[in-house]
PDB file of N, CA and C in Angstrom:
ATOM      1  N   GLY A  56     122.131 134.046  72.465  1.00 66.00           N
ATOM      2  CA  GLY A  56     121.190 133.558  73.425  1.00 66.00           C
ATOM      3  C   GLY A  56     119.777 133.838  72.972  1.00 66.00           C
ATOM      4  N   PHE A  57     118.865 133.534  73.848  1.00 73.00           N
ATOM      5  CA  PHE A  57     117.453 133.775  73.581  1.00 73.00           C
ATOM      6  C   PHE A  57     116.775 134.186  74.877  1.00 73.00           C
ATOM      7  N   ASP A  58     115.628 134.784  74.748  1.00 74.00           N
ATOM      8  CA  ASP A  58     114.862 135.189  75.918  1.00 74.00           C
ATOM      9  C   ASP A  58     114.179 133.967  76.523  1.00 74.00           C
ATOM     10  N   PRO A  59     114.233 133.814  77.838  1.00 71.00           N
ATOM     11  CA  PRO A  59     113.585 132.658  78.470  1.00 71.00           C
ATOM     12  C   PRO A  59     112.065 132.742  78.329  1.00 71.00           C
ATOM     13  N   PHE A  60     111.439 131.584  78.251  1.00 73.00           N
ATOM     14  CA  PHE A  60     109.985 131.517  78.102  1.00 73.00           C
ATOM     15  C   PHE A  60     109.271 131.745  79.431  1.00 73.00           C
ATOM     16  N   ASP A  61     109.819 131.207  80.502  1.00 69.00           N
ATOM     17  CA  ASP A  61     109.195 131.289  81.818  1.00 69.00           C
ATOM     18  C   ASP A  61     110.122 131.988  82.792  1.00 69.00           C
ATOM     19  N   ASN A  62     109.582 132.249  83.940  1.00 71.00           N
ATOM     20  CA  ASN A  62     110.368 132.789  85.040  1.00 71.00           C
ATOM     21  C   ASN A  62     111.338 131.708  85.519  1.00 71.00           C
ATOM     22  N   PRO A  63     112.615 132.008  85.691  1.00 69.00           N
ATOM     23  CA  PRO A  63     113.571 130.966  86.088  1.00 69.00           C
ATOM     24  C   PRO A  63     113.324 130.411  87.484  1.00 69.00           C
ATOM     25  N   GLY A  64     112.468 131.026  88.264  1.00 70.00           N
ATOM     26  CA  GLY A  64     112.205 130.535  89.613  1.00 70.00           C
ATOM     27  C   GLY A  64     111.074 129.531  89.697  1.00 70.00           C
ATOM     28  N   ASN A  65     110.536 129.070  88.561  1.00 68.00           N
ATOM     29  CA  ASN A  65     109.435 128.110  88.582  1.00 68.00           C
ATOM     30  C   ASN A  65     109.906 126.777  89.146  1.00 68.00           C
ATOM     31  N   PRO A  66     109.033 126.095  89.896  1.00 73.00           N
ATOM     32  CA  PRO A  66     109.431 124.801  90.473  1.00 73.00           C
ATOM     33  C   PRO A  66     109.580 123.727  89.394  1.00 73.00           C
ATOM     34  N   PHE A  67     110.429 122.765  89.693  1.00 72.00           N
ATOM     35  CA  PHE A  67     110.692 121.651  88.787  1.00 72.00           C
ATOM     36  C   PHE A  67     109.677 120.548  89.061  1.00 72.00           C
ATOM     37  N   SER A  68     109.197 119.885  88.038  1.00 75.00           N
ATOM     38  CA  SER A  68     108.198 118.833  88.186  1.00 75.00           C
ATOM     39  C   SER A  68     108.793 117.635  88.931  1.00 75.00           C
ATOM     40  N   VAL A  69     108.162 117.264  90.031  1.00 78.00           N
ATOM     41  CA  VAL A  69     108.631 116.120  90.814  1.00 78.00           C
ATOM     42  C   VAL A  69     108.413 114.831  90.037  1.00 78.00           C
ATOM     43  N   ARG A  70     107.331 114.743  89.275  1.00 80.00           N
ATOM     44  CA  ARG A  70     107.069 113.552  88.467  1.00 80.00           C
ATOM     45  C   ARG A  70     108.191 113.323  87.452  1.00 80.00           C
ATOM     46  N   PHE A  71     108.610 114.392  86.794  1.00 82.00           N
ATOM     47  CA  PHE A  71     109.691 114.286  85.821  1.00 82.00           C
ATOM     48  C   PHE A  71     110.977 113.834  86.510  1.00 82.00           C
ATOM     49  N   PHE A  72     111.233 114.352  87.701  1.00 83.00           N
ATOM     50  CA  PHE A  72     112.415 113.970  88.462  1.00 83.00           C
ATOM     51  C   PHE A  72     112.375 112.483  88.811  1.00 83.00           C
ATOM     52  N   LEU A  73     111.224 111.977  89.267  1.00 83.00           N
ATOM     53  CA  LEU A  73     111.106 110.562  89.634  1.00 83.00           C
ATOM     54  C   LEU A  73     111.282 109.648  88.424  1.00 83.00           C
ATOM     55  N   ILE A  74     110.699 110.023  87.300  1.00 83.00           N
ATOM     56  CA  ILE A  74     110.868 109.215  86.090  1.00 83.00           C
ATOM     57  C   ILE A  74     112.336 109.215  85.661  1.00 83.00           C
ATOM     58  N   GLY A  75     113.000 110.349  85.788  1.00 87.00           N
ATOM     59  CA  GLY A  75     114.423 110.427  85.451  1.00 87.00           C
ATOM     60  C   GLY A  75     115.280 109.549  86.346  1.00 87.00           C
ATOM     61  N   ILE A  76     114.986 109.549  87.640  1.00 88.00           N
ATOM     62  CA  ILE A  76     115.730 108.700  88.578  1.00 88.00           C
ATOM     63  C   ILE A  76     115.488 107.229  88.268  1.00 88.00           C
ATOM     64  N   LEU A  77     114.242 106.849  87.994  1.00 84.00           N
ATOM     65  CA  LEU A  77     113.952 105.458  87.630  1.00 84.00           C
ATOM     66  C   LEU A  77     114.692 105.056  86.360  1.00 84.00           C
ATOM     67  N   PHE A  78     114.740 105.953  85.382  1.00 88.00           N
ATOM     68  CA  PHE A  78     115.476 105.653  84.158  1.00 88.00           C
ATOM     69  C   PHE A  78     116.950 105.407  84.458  1.00 88.00           C
ATOM     70  N   LEU A  79     117.544 106.262  85.278  1.00 91.00           N
ATOM     71  CA  LEU A  79     118.964 106.093  85.602  1.00 91.00           C
ATOM     72  C   LEU A  79     119.220 104.788  86.344  1.00 91.00           C
ATOM     73  N   ILE A  80     118.343 104.431  87.268  1.00 86.00           N
ATOM     74  CA  ILE A  80     118.519 103.189  88.027  1.00 86.00           C
ATOM     75  C   ILE A  80     118.440 101.982  87.098  1.00 86.00           C
ATOM     76  N   PHE A  81     117.405 101.919  86.266  1.00 84.00           N
ATOM     77  CA  PHE A  81     117.257 100.766  85.381  1.00 84.00           C
ATOM     78  C   PHE A  81     118.320 100.759  84.285  1.00 84.00           C
ATOM     79  N   ASP A  82     118.767 101.913  83.850  1.00 88.00           N
ATOM     80  CA  ASP A  82     119.838 101.979  82.862  1.00 88.00           C
ATOM     81  C   ASP A  82     121.145 101.453  83.454  1.00 88.00           C
ATOM     82  N   LEU A  83     121.413 101.787  84.687  1.00 88.00           N
ATOM     83  CA  LEU A  83     122.609 101.289  85.361  1.00 88.00           C
ATOM     84  C   LEU A  83     122.543  99.779  85.530  1.00 88.00           C
ATOM     85  N   GLU A  84     121.383  99.263  85.880  1.00 85.00           N
ATOM     86  CA  GLU A  84     121.250  97.815  86.041  1.00 85.00           C
ATOM     87  C   GLU A  84     121.420  97.089  84.709  1.00 85.00           C
ATOM     88  N   ILE A  85     120.938  97.671  83.645  1.00 84.00           N
ATOM     89  CA  ILE A  85     121.137  97.064  82.326  1.00 84.00           C
ATOM     90  C   ILE A  85     122.620  97.065  81.951  1.00 84.00           C
ATOM     91  N   SER A  86     123.336  98.109  82.347  1.00 88.00           N
ATOM     92  CA  SER A  86     124.774  98.137  82.055  1.00 88.00           C
ATOM     93  C   SER A  86     125.520  97.065  82.846  1.00 88.00           C
ATOM     94  N   PHE A  87     124.982  96.635  83.987  1.00 86.00           N
ATOM     95  CA  PHE A  87     125.576  95.520  84.717  1.00 86.00           C
ATOM     96  C   PHE A  87     125.364  94.201  83.979  1.00 86.00           C
ATOM     97  N   LEU A  88     124.305  94.109  83.187  1.00 86.00           N
ATOM     98  CA  LEU A  88     124.022  92.876  82.457  1.00 86.00           C
ATOM     99  C   LEU A  88     124.874  92.722  81.197  1.00 86.00           C
ATOM    100  N   PHE A  89     125.418  93.796  80.682  1.00 87.00           N
ATOM    101  CA  PHE A  89     126.188  93.719  79.441  1.00 87.00           C
ATOM    102  C   PHE A  89     127.406  92.795  79.549  1.00 87.00           C
ATOM    103  N   PRO A  90     128.248  92.894  80.597  1.00 86.00           N
ATOM    104  CA  PRO A  90     129.387  91.963  80.680  1.00 86.00           C
ATOM    105  C   PRO A  90     128.949  90.502  80.792  1.00 86.00           C
ATOM    106  N   TRP A  91     127.823  90.267  81.451  1.00 85.00           N
ATOM    107  CA  TRP A  91     127.323  88.901  81.546  1.00 85.00           C
ATOM    108  C   TRP A  91     126.934  88.377  80.168  1.00 85.00           C
ATOM    109  N   ALA A  92     126.297  89.217  79.367  1.00 84.00           N
ATOM    110  CA  ALA A  92     125.878  88.789  78.034  1.00 84.00           C
ATOM    111  C   ALA A  92     127.079  88.485  77.145  1.00 84.00           C
ATOM    112  N   VAL A  93     128.167  89.205  77.344  1.00 87.00           N
ATOM    113  CA  VAL A  93     129.363  88.986  76.527  1.00 87.00           C
ATOM    114  C   VAL A  93     130.038  87.665  76.894  1.00 87.00           C
ATOM    115  N   THR A  94     130.065  87.324  78.182  1.00 85.00           N
ATOM    116  CA  THR A  94     130.760  86.114  78.637  1.00 85.00           C
ATOM    117  C   THR A  94     129.800  84.992  78.997  1.00 85.00           C
ATOM    118  N   TYR A  95     128.604  85.004  78.448  1.00 79.00           N
ATOM    119  CA  TYR A  95     127.560  84.052  78.825  1.00 79.00           C
ATOM    120  C   TYR A  95     127.997  82.598  78.654  1.00 79.00           C
ATOM    121  N   MET A  96     128.609  82.265  77.557  1.00 83.00           N
ATOM    122  CA  MET A  96     128.954  80.868  77.287  1.00 83.00           C
ATOM    123  C   MET A  96     130.088  80.354  78.171  1.00 83.00           C
ATOM    124  N   GLY A  97     130.910  81.243  78.704  1.00 84.00           N
ATOM    125  CA  GLY A  97     132.032  80.806  79.520  1.00 84.00           C
ATOM    126  C   GLY A  97     131.735  80.729  81.008  1.00 84.00           C
ATOM    127  N   LEU A  98     130.536  81.112  81.412  1.00 84.00           N
ATOM    128  CA  LEU A  98     130.209  81.118  82.836  1.00 84.00           C
ATOM    129  C   LEU A  98     129.736  79.747  83.303  1.00 84.00           C
ATOM    130  N   PRO A  99     130.047  79.400  84.551  1.00 91.00           N
ATOM    131  CA  PRO A  99     129.498  78.158  85.097  1.00 91.00           C
ATOM    132  C   PRO A  99     128.008  78.330  85.415  1.00 91.00           C
ATOM    133  N   LEU A 100     127.385  77.261  85.846  1.00 90.00           N
ATOM    134  CA  LEU A 100     125.961  77.281  86.161  1.00 90.00           C
ATOM    135  C   LEU A 100     125.648  78.261  87.290  1.00 90.00           C
ATOM    136  N   PHE A 101     126.563  78.403  88.238  1.00 91.00           N
ATOM    137  CA  PHE A 101     126.356  79.349  89.341  1.00 91.00           C
ATOM    138  C   PHE A 101     126.222  80.780  88.821  1.00 91.00           C
ATOM    139  N   GLY A 102     127.033  81.149  87.846  1.00 87.00           N
ATOM    140  CA  GLY A 102     126.950  82.486  87.253  1.00 87.00           C
ATOM    141  C   GLY A 102     125.604  82.724  86.589  1.00 87.00           C
ATOM    142  N   TYR A 103     125.071  81.692  85.972  1.00 88.00           N
ATOM    143  CA  TYR A 103     123.745  81.801  85.359  1.00 88.00           C
ATOM    144  C   TYR A 103     122.685  82.096  86.416  1.00 88.00           C
ATOM    145  N   TRP A 104     122.730  81.384  87.535  1.00 93.00           N
ATOM    146  CA  TRP A 104     121.713  81.575  88.577  1.00 93.00           C
ATOM    147  C   TRP A 104     121.870  82.914  89.295  1.00 93.00           C
ATOM    148  N   VAL A 105     123.080  83.399  89.393  1.00 90.00           N
ATOM    149  CA  VAL A 105     123.280  84.728  89.996  1.00 90.00           C
ATOM    150  C   VAL A 105     122.636  85.796  89.122  1.00 90.00           C
ATOM    151  N   VAL A 106     122.805  85.688  87.818  1.00 89.00           N
ATOM    152  CA  VAL A 106     122.195  86.664  86.914  1.00 89.00           C
ATOM    153  C   VAL A 106     120.677  86.517  86.914  1.00 89.00           C
ATOM    154  N   MET A 107     120.169  85.298  87.005  1.00 91.00           N
ATOM    155  CA  MET A 107     118.717  85.114  87.080  1.00 91.00           C
ATOM    156  C   MET A 107     118.158  85.738  88.360  1.00 91.00           C
ATOM    157  N   LEU A 108     118.895  85.629  89.464  1.00 94.00           N
ATOM    158  CA  LEU A 108     118.478  86.275  90.709  1.00 94.00           C
ATOM    159  C   LEU A 108     118.483  87.792  90.549  1.00 94.00           C
ATOM    160  N   PHE A 109     119.496  88.320  89.894  1.00 90.00           N
ATOM    161  CA  PHE A 109     119.576  89.756  89.635  1.00 90.00           C
ATOM    162  C   PHE A 109     118.396  90.220  88.780  1.00 90.00           C
ATOM    163  N   LEU A 110     118.066  89.466  87.740  1.00 90.00           N
ATOM    164  CA  LEU A 110     116.928  89.819  86.890  1.00 90.00           C
ATOM    165  C   LEU A 110     115.608  89.716  87.649  1.00 90.00           C
ATOM    166  N   PHE A 111     115.506  88.739  88.534  1.00 95.00           N
ATOM    167  CA  PHE A 111     114.302  88.591  89.352  1.00 95.00           C
ATOM    168  C   PHE A 111     114.118  89.795  90.268  1.00 95.00           C
ATOM    169  N   ILE A 112     115.195  90.239  90.908  1.00 92.00           N
ATOM    170  CA  ILE A 112     115.127  91.417  91.779  1.00 92.00           C
ATOM    171  C   ILE A 112     114.805  92.663  90.955  1.00 92.00           C
ATOM    172  N   LEU A 113     115.383  92.776  89.780  1.00 88.00           N
ATOM    173  CA  LEU A 113     115.088  93.893  88.884  1.00 88.00           C
ATOM    174  C   LEU A 113     113.612  93.896  88.487  1.00 88.00           C
ATOM    175  N   THR A 114     113.079  92.731  88.183  1.00 91.00           N
ATOM    176  CA  THR A 114     111.668  92.625  87.823  1.00 91.00           C
ATOM    177  C   THR A 114     110.766  92.950  89.001  1.00 91.00           C
ATOM    178  N   LEU A 115     111.131  92.505  90.199  1.00 93.00           N
ATOM    179  CA  LEU A 115     110.347  92.854  91.387  1.00 93.00           C
ATOM    180  C   LEU A 115     110.320  94.361  91.612  1.00 93.00           C
ATOM    181  N   GLY A 116     111.438  95.021  91.396  1.00 87.00           N
ATOM    182  CA  GLY A 116     111.485  96.474  91.538  1.00 87.00           C
ATOM    183  C   GLY A 116     110.594  97.173  90.531  1.00 87.00           C
ATOM    184  N   LEU A 117     110.599  96.688  89.298  1.00 87.00           N
ATOM    185  CA  LEU A 117     109.751  97.274  88.263  1.00 87.00           C
ATOM    186  C   LEU A 117     108.272  97.061  88.580  1.00 87.00           C
ATOM    187  N   ILE A 118     107.918  95.861  89.022  1.00 93.00           N
ATOM    188  CA  ILE A 118     106.526  95.585  89.385  1.00 93.00           C
ATOM    189  C   ILE A 118     106.104  96.431  90.575  1.00 93.00           C
ATOM    190  N   SER A 119     106.985  96.587  91.537  1.00 92.00           N
ATOM    191  CA  SER A 119     106.684  97.419  92.707  1.00 92.00           C
ATOM    192  C   SER A 119     106.422  98.864  92.306  1.00 92.00           C
ATOM    193  N   GLU A 120     107.252  99.415  91.427  1.00 86.00           N
ATOM    194  CA  GLU A 120     107.039 100.787  90.961  1.00 86.00           C
ATOM    195  C   GLU A 120     105.737 100.908  90.175  1.00 86.00           C
ATOM    196  N   TRP A 121     105.410  99.884  89.426  1.00 88.00           N
ATOM    197  CA  TRP A 121     104.177  99.900  88.650  1.00 88.00           C
ATOM    198  C   TRP A 121     102.956  99.897  89.570  1.00 88.00           C
ATOM    199  N   ILE A 122     102.980  99.034  90.601  1.00 93.00           N
ATOM    200  CA  ILE A 122     101.865  98.946  91.545  1.00 93.00           C
ATOM    201  C   ILE A 122     101.726 100.230  92.353  1.00 93.00           C
ATOM    202  N   GLU A 123     102.843 100.804  92.772  1.00 88.00           N
ATOM    203  CA  GLU A 123     102.815 102.035  93.569  1.00 88.00           C
ATOM    204  C   GLU A 123     102.419 103.256  92.748  1.00 88.00           C
ATOM    205  N   GLY A 124     102.404 103.128  91.428  1.00 84.00           N
ATOM    206  CA  GLY A 124     102.027 104.245  90.566  1.00 84.00           C
ATOM    207  C   GLY A 124     103.192 105.134  90.185  1.00 84.00           C
ATOM    208  N   GLY A 125     104.400 104.668  90.386  1.00 78.00           N
ATOM    209  CA  GLY A 125     105.571 105.463  90.050  1.00 78.00           C
ATOM    210  C   GLY A 125     105.784 105.644  88.562  1.00 78.00           C
ATOM    211  N   LEU A 126     105.143 104.805  87.759  1.00 78.00           N
ATOM    212  CA  LEU A 126     105.288 104.905  86.310  1.00 78.00           C
ATOM    213  C   LEU A 126     104.141 105.669  85.670  1.00 78.00           C
ATOM    214  N   GLU A 127     103.177 106.083  86.471  1.00 80.00           N
ATOM    215  CA  GLU A 127     102.033 106.846  85.965  1.00 80.00           C
ATOM    216  C   GLU A 127     102.406 108.316  85.869  1.00 80.00           C
ATOM    217  N   TRP A 128     102.227 108.904  84.717  1.00 74.00           N
ATOM    218  CA  TRP A 128     102.566 110.309  84.555  1.00 74.00           C
ATOM    219  C   TRP A 128     101.418 111.208  84.997  1.00 74.00           C
ATOM    220  N   GLU A 129     100.188 110.834  84.711  1.00 72.00           N
ATOM    221  CA  GLU A 129      99.042 111.695  84.993  1.00 72.00           C
ATOM    222  C   GLU A 129      98.357 111.265  86.279  1.00 72.00           C
ATOM    223  N   ASN A 130      98.735 111.889  87.369  1.00 56.00           N
ATOM    224  CA  ASN A 130      98.099 111.663  88.680  1.00 56.00           C
ATOM    225  C   ASN A 130      97.946 112.964  89.397  1.00 56.00           C
TER     226      ASN A 130
END
């Protein structure tokens, strides 16, 4: 082992926590897109529009976080 650098009771950075949660959310959404990319040519037109709607909602969420300042580290 090694000696700890700080006191173990120090608070955890809320900014780091929020960025981590955003990463997990967007990573999960990207994993939903992988099966669509694999079967893209076999899907009907409806499947294409469902994925476009999903990407639109994903983009709206990203823009919302950007406007709210959720992606800013130094505040």
